[in-house]
Short mmCIF file of C-alpha atoms and ligand atoms in Angstrom, two decimals:
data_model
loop_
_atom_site.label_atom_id
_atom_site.label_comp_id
_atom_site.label_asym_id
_atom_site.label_seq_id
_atom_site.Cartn_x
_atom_site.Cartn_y
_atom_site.Cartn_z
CA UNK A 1 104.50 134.52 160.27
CA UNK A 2 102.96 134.15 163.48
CA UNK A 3 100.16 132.23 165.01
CA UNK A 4 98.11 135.06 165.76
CA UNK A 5 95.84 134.18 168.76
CA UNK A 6 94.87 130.49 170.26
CA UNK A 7 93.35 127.81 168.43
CA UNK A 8 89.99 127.81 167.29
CA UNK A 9 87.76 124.76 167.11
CA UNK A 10 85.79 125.78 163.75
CA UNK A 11 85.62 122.43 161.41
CA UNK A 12 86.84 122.87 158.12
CA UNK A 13 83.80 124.10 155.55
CA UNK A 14 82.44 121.39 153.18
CA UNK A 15 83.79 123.40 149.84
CA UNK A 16 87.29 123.32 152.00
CA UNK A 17 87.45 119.91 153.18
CA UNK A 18 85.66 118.22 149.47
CA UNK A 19 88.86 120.22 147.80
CA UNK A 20 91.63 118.67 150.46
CA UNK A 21 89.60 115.27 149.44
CA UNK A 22 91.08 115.83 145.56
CA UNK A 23 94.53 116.79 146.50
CA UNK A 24 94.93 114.15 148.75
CA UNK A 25 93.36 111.46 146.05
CA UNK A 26 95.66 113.66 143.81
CA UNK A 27 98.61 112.86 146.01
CA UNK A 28 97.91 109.53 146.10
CA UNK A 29 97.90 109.06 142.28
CA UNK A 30 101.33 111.22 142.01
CA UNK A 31 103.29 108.94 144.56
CA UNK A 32 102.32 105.90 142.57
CA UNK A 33 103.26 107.64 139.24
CA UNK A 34 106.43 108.04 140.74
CA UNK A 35 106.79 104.52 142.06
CA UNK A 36 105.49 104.72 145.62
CA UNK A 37 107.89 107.63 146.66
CA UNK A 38 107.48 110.95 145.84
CA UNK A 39 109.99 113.39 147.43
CA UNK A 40 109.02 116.28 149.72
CA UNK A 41 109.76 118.77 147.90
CA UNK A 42 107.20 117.60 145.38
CA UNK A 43 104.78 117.12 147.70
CA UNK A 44 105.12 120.74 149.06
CA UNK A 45 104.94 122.07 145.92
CA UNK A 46 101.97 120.03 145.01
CA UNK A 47 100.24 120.19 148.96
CA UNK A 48 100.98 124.36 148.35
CA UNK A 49 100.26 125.07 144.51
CA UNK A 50 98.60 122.35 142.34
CA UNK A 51 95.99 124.24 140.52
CA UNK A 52 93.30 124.86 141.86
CA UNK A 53 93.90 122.22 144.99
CA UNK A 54 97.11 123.80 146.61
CA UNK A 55 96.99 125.28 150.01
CA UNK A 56 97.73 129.30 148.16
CA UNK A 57 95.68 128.26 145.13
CA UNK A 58 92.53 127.12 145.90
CA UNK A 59 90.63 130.33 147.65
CA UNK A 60 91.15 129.04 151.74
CA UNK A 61 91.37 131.49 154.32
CA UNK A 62 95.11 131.86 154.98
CA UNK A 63 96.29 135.25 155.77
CA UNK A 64 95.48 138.03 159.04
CA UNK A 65 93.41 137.52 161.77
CA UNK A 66 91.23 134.55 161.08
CA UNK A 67 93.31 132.81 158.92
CA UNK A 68 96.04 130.73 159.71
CA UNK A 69 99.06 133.09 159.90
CA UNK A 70 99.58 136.75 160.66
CA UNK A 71 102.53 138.68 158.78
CA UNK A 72 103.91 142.23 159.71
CA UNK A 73 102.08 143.84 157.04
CA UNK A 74 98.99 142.43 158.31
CA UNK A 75 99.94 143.13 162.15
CA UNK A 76 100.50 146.93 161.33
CA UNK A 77 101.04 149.42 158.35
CA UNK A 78 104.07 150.72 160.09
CA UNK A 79 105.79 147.89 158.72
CA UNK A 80 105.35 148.98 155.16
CA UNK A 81 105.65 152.59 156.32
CA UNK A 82 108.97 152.28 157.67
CA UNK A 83 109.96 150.22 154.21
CA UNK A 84 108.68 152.43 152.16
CA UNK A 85 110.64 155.76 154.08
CA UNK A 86 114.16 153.75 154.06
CA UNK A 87 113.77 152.87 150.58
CA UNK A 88 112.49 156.28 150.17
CA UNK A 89 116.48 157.69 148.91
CA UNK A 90 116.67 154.81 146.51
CA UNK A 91 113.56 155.20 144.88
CA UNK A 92 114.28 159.53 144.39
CA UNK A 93 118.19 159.60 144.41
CA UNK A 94 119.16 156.38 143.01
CA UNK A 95 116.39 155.87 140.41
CA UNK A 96 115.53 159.09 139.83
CA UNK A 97 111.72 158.87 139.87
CA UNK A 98 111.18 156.30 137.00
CA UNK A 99 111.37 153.36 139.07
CA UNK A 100 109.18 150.15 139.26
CA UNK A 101 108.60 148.41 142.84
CA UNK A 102 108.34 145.12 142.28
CA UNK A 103 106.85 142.97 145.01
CA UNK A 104 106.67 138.99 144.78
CA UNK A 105 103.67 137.30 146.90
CA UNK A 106 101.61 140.60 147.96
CA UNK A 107 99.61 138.47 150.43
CA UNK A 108 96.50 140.15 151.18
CA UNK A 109 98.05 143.34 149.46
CA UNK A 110 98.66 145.40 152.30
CA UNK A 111 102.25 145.95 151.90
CA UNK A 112 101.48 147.48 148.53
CA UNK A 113 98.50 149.03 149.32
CA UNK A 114 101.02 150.87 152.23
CA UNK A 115 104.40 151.64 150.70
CA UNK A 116 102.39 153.37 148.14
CA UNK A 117 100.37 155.42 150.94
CA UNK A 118 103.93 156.43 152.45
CA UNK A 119 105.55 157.17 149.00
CA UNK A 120 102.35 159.59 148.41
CA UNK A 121 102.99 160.95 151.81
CA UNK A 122 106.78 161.53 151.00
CA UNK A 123 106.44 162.98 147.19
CA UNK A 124 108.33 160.29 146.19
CA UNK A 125 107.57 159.58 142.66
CA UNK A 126 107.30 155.73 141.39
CA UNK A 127 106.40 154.60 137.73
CA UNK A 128 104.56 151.55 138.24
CA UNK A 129 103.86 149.01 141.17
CA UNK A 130 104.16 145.14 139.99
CA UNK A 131 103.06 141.99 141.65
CA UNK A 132 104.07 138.58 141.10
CA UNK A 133 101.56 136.39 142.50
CA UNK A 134 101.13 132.63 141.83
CA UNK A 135 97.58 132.01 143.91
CA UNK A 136 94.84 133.14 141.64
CA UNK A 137 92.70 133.97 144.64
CA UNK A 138 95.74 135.99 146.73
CA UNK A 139 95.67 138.21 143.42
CA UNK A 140 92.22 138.90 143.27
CA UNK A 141 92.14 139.74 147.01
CA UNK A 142 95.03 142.34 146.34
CA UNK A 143 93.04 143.62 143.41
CA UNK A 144 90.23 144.30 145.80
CA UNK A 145 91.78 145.79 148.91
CA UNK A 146 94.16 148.20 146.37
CA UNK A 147 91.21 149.60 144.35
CA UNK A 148 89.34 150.15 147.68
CA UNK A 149 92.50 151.96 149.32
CA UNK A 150 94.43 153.94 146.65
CA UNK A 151 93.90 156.96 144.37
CA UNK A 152 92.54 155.46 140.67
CA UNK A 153 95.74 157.11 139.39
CA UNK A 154 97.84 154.53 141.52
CA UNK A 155 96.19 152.00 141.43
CA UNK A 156 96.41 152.30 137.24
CA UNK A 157 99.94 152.02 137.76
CA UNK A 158 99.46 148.59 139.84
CA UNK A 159 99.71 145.32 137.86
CA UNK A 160 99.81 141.85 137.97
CA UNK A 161 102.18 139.72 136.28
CA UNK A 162 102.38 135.83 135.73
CA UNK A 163 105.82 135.96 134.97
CA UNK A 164 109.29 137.77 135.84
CA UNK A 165 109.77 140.86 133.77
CA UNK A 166 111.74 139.66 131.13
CA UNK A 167 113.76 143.41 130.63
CA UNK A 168 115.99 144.46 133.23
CA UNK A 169 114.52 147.41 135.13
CA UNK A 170 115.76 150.29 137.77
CA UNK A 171 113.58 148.79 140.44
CA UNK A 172 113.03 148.37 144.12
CA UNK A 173 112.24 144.59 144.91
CA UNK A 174 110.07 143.75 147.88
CA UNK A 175 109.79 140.16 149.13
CA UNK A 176 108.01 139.59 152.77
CA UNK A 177 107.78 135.91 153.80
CA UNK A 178 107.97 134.76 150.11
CA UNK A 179 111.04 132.34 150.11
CA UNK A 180 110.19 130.43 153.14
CA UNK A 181 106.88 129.19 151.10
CA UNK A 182 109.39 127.57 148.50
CA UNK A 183 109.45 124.26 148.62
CA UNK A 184 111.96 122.53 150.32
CA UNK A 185 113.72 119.06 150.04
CA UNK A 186 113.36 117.00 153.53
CA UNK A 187 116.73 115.08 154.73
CA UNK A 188 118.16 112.85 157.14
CA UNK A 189 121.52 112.27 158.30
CA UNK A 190 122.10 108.52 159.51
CA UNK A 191 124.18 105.69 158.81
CA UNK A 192 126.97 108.20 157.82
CA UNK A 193 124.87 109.59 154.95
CA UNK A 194 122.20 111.40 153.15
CA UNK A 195 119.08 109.90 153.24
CA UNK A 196 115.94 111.64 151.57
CA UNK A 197 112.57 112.26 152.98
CA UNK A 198 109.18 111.37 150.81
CA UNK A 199 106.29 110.54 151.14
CA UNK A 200 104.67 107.50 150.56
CA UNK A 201 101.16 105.79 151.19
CA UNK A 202 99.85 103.16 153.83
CA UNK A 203 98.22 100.08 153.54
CA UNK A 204 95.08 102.06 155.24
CA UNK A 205 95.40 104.85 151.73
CA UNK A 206 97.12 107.44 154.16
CA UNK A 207 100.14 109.40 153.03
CA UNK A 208 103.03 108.55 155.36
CA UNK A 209 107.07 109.98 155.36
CA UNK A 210 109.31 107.43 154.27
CA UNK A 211 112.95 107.47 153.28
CA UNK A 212 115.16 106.32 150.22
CA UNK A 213 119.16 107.09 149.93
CA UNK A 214 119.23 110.50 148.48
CA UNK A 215 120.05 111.19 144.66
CA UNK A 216 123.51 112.72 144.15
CA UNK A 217 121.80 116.30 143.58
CA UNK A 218 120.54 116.37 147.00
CA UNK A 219 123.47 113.97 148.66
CA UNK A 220 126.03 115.78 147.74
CA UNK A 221 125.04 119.84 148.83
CA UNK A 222 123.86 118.08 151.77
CA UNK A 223 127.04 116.45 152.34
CA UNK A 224 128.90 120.13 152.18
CA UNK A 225 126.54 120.95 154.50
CA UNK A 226 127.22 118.27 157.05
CA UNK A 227 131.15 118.72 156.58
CA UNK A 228 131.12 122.31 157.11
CA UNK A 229 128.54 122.29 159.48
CA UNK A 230 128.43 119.01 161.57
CA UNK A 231 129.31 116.24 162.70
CA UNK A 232 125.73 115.85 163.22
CA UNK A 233 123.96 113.12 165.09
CA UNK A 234 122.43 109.96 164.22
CA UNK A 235 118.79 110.83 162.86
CA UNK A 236 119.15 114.63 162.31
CA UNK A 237 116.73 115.87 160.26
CA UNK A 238 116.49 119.26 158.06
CA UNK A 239 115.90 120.57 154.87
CA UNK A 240 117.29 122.18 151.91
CA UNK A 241 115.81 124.70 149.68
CA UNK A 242 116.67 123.75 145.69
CA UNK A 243 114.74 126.86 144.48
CA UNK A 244 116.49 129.36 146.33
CA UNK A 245 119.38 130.43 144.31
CA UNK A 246 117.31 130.30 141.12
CA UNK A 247 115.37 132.59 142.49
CA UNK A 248 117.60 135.24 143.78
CA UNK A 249 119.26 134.57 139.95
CA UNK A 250 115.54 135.37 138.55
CA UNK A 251 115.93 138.54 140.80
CA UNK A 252 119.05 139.58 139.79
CA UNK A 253 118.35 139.16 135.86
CA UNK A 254 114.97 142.03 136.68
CA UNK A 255 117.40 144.30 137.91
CA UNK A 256 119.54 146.66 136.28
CA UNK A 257 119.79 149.36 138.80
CA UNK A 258 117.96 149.43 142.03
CA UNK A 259 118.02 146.83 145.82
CA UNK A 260 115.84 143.67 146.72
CA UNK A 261 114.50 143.74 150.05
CA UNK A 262 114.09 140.10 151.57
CA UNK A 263 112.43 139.55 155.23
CA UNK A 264 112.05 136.28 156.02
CA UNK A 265 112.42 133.75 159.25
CA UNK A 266 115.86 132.13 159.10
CA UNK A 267 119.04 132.06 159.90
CA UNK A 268 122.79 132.09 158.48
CA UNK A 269 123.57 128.87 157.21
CA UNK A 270 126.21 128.26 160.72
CA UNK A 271 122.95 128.43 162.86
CA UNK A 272 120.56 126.91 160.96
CA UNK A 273 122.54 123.61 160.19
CA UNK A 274 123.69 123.70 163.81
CA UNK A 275 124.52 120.25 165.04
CA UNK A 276 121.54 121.49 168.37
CA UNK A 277 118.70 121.91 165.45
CA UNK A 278 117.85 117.98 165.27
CA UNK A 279 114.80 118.30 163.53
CA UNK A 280 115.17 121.44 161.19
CA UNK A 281 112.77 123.73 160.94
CA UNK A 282 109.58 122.80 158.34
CA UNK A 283 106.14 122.75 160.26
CA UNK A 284 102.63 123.74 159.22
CA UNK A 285 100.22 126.34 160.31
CA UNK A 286 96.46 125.85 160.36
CA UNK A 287 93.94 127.69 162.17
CA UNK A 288 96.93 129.77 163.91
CA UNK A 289 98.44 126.30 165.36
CA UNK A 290 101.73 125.47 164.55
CA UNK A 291 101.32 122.21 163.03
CA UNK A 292 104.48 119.70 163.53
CA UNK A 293 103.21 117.06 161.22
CA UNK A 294 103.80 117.88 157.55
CA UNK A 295 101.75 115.78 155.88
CA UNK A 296 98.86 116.79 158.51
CA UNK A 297 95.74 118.13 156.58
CA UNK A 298 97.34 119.00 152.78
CA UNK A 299 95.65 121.79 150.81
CA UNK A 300 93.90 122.94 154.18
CA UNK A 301 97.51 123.98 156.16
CA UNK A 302 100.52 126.33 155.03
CA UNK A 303 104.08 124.62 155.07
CA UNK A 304 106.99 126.42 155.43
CA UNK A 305 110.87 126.27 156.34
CA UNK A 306 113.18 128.86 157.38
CA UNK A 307 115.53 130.92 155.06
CA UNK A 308 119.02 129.86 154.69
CA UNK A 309 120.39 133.50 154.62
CA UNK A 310 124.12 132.44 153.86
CA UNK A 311 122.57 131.01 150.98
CA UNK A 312 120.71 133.91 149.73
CA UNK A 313 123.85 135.91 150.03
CA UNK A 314 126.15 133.56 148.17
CA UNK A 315 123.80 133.28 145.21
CA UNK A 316 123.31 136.60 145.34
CA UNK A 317 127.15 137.55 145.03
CA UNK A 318 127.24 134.55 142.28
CA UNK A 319 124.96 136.80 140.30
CA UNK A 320 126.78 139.68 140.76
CA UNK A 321 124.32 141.81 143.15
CA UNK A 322 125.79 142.96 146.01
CA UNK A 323 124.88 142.17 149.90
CA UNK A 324 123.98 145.91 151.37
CA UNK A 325 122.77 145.37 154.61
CA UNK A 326 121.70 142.00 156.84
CA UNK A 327 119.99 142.55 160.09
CA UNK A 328 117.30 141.35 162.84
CA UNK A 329 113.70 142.57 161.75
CA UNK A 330 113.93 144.67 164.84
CA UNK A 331 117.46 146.32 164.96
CA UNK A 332 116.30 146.83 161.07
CA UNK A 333 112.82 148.40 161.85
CA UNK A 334 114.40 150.69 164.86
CA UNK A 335 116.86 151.73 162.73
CA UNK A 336 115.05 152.30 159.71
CA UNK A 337 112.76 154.62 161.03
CA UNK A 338 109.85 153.13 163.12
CA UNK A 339 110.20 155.03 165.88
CA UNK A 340 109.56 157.74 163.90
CA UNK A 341 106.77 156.68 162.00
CA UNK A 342 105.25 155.72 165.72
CA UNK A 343 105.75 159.19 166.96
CA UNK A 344 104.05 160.79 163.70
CA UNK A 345 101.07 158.69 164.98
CA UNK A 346 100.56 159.35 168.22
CA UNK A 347 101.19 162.98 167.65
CA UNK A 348 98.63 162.68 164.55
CA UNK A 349 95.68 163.12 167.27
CA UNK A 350 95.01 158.97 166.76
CA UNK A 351 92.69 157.89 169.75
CA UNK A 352 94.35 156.36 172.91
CA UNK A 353 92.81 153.00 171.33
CA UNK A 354 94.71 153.04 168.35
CA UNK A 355 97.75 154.60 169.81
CA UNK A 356 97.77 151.17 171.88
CA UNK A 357 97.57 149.27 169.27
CA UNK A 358 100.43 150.66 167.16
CA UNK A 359 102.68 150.24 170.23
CA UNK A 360 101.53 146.56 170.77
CA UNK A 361 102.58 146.08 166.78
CA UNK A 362 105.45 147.97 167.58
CA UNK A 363 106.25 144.97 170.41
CA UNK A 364 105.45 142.29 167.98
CA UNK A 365 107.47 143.79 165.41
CA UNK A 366 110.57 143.98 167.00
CA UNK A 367 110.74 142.36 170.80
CA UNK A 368 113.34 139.20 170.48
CA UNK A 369 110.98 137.19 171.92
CA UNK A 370 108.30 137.83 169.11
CA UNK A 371 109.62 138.84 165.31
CA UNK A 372 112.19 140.76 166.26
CA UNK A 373 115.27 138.04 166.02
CA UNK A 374 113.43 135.54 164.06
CA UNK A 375 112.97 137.33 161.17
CA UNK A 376 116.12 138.43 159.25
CA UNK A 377 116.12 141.74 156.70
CA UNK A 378 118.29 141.23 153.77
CA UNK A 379 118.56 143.97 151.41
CA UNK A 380 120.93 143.43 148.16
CA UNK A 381 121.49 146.03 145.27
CA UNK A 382 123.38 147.23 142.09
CA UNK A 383 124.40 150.51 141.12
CA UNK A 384 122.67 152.24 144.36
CA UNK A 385 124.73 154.43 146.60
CA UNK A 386 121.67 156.14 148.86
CA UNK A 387 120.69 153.31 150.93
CA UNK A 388 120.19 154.60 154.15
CA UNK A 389 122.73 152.35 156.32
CA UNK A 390 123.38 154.41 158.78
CA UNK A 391 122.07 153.05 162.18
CA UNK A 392 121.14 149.62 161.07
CA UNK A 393 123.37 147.08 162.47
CA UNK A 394 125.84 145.13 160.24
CA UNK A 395 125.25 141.53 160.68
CA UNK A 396 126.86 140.29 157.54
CA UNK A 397 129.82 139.19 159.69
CA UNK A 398 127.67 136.05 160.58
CA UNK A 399 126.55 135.19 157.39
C1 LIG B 401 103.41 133.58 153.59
S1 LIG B 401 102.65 134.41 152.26
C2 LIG B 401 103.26 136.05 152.54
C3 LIG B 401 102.36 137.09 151.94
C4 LIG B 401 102.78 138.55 152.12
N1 LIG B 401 104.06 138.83 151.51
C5 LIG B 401 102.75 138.94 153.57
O1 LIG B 401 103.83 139.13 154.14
O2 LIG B 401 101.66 139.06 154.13
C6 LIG B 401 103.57 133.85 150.87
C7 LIG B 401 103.22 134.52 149.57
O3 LIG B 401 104.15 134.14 148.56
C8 LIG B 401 103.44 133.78 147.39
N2 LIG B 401 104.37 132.95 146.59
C9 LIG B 401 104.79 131.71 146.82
N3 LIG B 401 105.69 131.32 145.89
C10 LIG B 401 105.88 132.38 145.08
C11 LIG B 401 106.69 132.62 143.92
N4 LIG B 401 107.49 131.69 143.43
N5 LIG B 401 106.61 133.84 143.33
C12 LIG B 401 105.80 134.78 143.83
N6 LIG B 401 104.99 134.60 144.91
C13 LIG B 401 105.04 133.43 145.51
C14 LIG B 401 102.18 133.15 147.93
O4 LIG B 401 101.15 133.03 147.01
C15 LIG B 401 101.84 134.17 149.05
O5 LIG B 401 101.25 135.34 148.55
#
């Protein structure tokens, strides 16, 4: 995600701010149920997802201009364009026209609403288009901006479910800046060990960070991490993801036949627990302000951590799918086929205005300096042989 323009000075609406007043009473009650520490990662699920409070569950303004972050999908639809015409072989040669697409946290639903425009554009057949989507209010806004956009005879193939599917299916996953909203576990490295980060609450009723030796299940992946990774100094502070394998299992199990697509920020695990990245990587975006205080403003501000990609790969391969292709967003999108989905436009008879604004999206997209290296494509599959690899670069080397 990116902060999308500078900071606006809007307060927070009085529906908004009375909802961050029961999380954060919320909060309070949950660190003393848990004995006056409760560890981050419960407090970013909670500060992100308790119903109805959570920053993705309780109906704020988070996504596209004028929320708090802006994705590719909402920057330009030639990001699910060129998606949708790489994946376009997999989906007709691979799958043979049956296939689901299966994407997990739709956002505002314009990735949908634009692989589906492209795979109309390409006669590509697809059975059914699936969301998994755990903000009630996310859902509904995908409901709305996919019955407004596609033909009723897609968007009768488009549902919603609340859980994975449970049979395996020939299927083309897409996941866009889902696993960095996973919670994350908080560490820090001193005194020759693991300590972990929680939070607790001040004599004054305010949530503070605080930090306990770490339990064994944390201590000791951490440890690994440190040993093949360090030494690190005194104070270093990053964070591990416990949900991440289990998810790329929960993947795995949904597919029979067919590739996940994963595009995230991160790194492989080398860079990310570098001994140079002292204080890891979680912040908080509100208002399109990067937010370095996590427990700043809970309910009202997005958290999120970078992907460990060597992770995703290893419990991928654990699971038996296999690691196709690992790139930069923008080596990925260039060779993918953006440039050709930019030419179609501007030789489409689009207005100088809009032909400007494709090629700025085309910057952000892929420049180094914008998504282009920060964001990582992951693609991993079973049983597919059509993947168009040529002319994307293989990165898997640094994995
Ligand atoms: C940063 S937003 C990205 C949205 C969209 N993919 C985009 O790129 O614009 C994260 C999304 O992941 C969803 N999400 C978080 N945890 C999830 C999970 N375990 N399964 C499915 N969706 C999840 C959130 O509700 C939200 O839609």
């Amino acid at each position: 995600m990116m902060p999308p323009k500078p900071s606006t000075n809007v307060p927070d609406d009085p529906v908004a701010a009375a909802v961050a007043e029961r999380l954060h009473a919320s909060l309070v009650q949950s660190v003393a149920a848990a004995g006056g520490f409760l560890p981050f990662v419960d407090y970013m699920q909670a500060a992100l997802y308790a119903p109805g409070l959570g920053y993705y569950v309780n109906g704020a303004h988070k996504l596209g201009h004028g929320g708090d972050f802006v994705t590719a999908p909402e920057l330009s639809p030639l990001f699910g364009e060129t998606l949708a015409t790489w994946l376009a072989p997999v989906l007709r040669d691979d799958l043979g026209g049956g296939a689901t697409l299966l994407e997990f946290g739709a956002g505002s639903g314009r990735l949908a609403g634009d692989v589906i425009a492209t795979l109309r554009e390409l006669r590509v057949p697809w059975q059914r288009y699936w969301i998994v989507e755990v903000s009630p209010d996310l859902r509904a806004r995908q409901q709305a901006h996919l019955e407004a956009t596609l033909a009723a005879d897609e968007y009768a193939r488009v549902a919603w479910l609340d859980h994975l599917p449970r049979a395996p299916l020939r299927a083309v996953v897409l996941a866009n800046e889902v696993l960095d909203a996973l919670p994350v576990e908080l560490f820090r490295w001193r005194e020759g060990r693991v300590w972990q980060v929680g939070v607790g609450v001040g004599a004054d009723g305010t949530l503070t960070l605080a930090e306990r030796p770490a339990p064994p299940t944390l201590a000791e992946p951490v440890a690994r991490l440190q040993d093949a990774h360090g030494p690190w100094p005194e104070g270093y502070l990053s964070e591990w993801r416990p949900a991440q394998a289990a998810w790329v299992k929960g993947v795995s199990d949904c597919l029979r036949q067919g590739v996940a697509v994963i595009v995230d920020y991160g790194f492989p695990r080398s860079a990310y627990y570098a001994p140079e990245r002292r204080e890891g990587t979680l912040v908080g975006y509100y208002r399109q302000q990067m937010i370095l205080d996590p427990l700043a403003r809970p309910g009202l501000m997005d958290l999120t951590a970078s992907v460990d990609f060597t992770g995703v790969a290893e419990a991928a391969t654990a699971v038996g799918l296999e690691v196709l292709a690992y790139a930069g967003q923008g080596e990925f999108l260039l060779g993918a086929g953006l440039p050709q989905r930019f030419e179609a436009r501007v030789g489409s008879g689009e207005d100088a205005r809009q032909t400007l604004q494709a090629a700025q999206a085309v910057r952000m997209l892929t420049l180094p300096g914008e998504m282009g290296e920060r964001f990582q494509v992951m693609a991993l599959g079973r049983g597919c042989s059509h993947l168009p690899l040529d002319g994307i670069p293989d990165r898997r080397g640094r994995l």
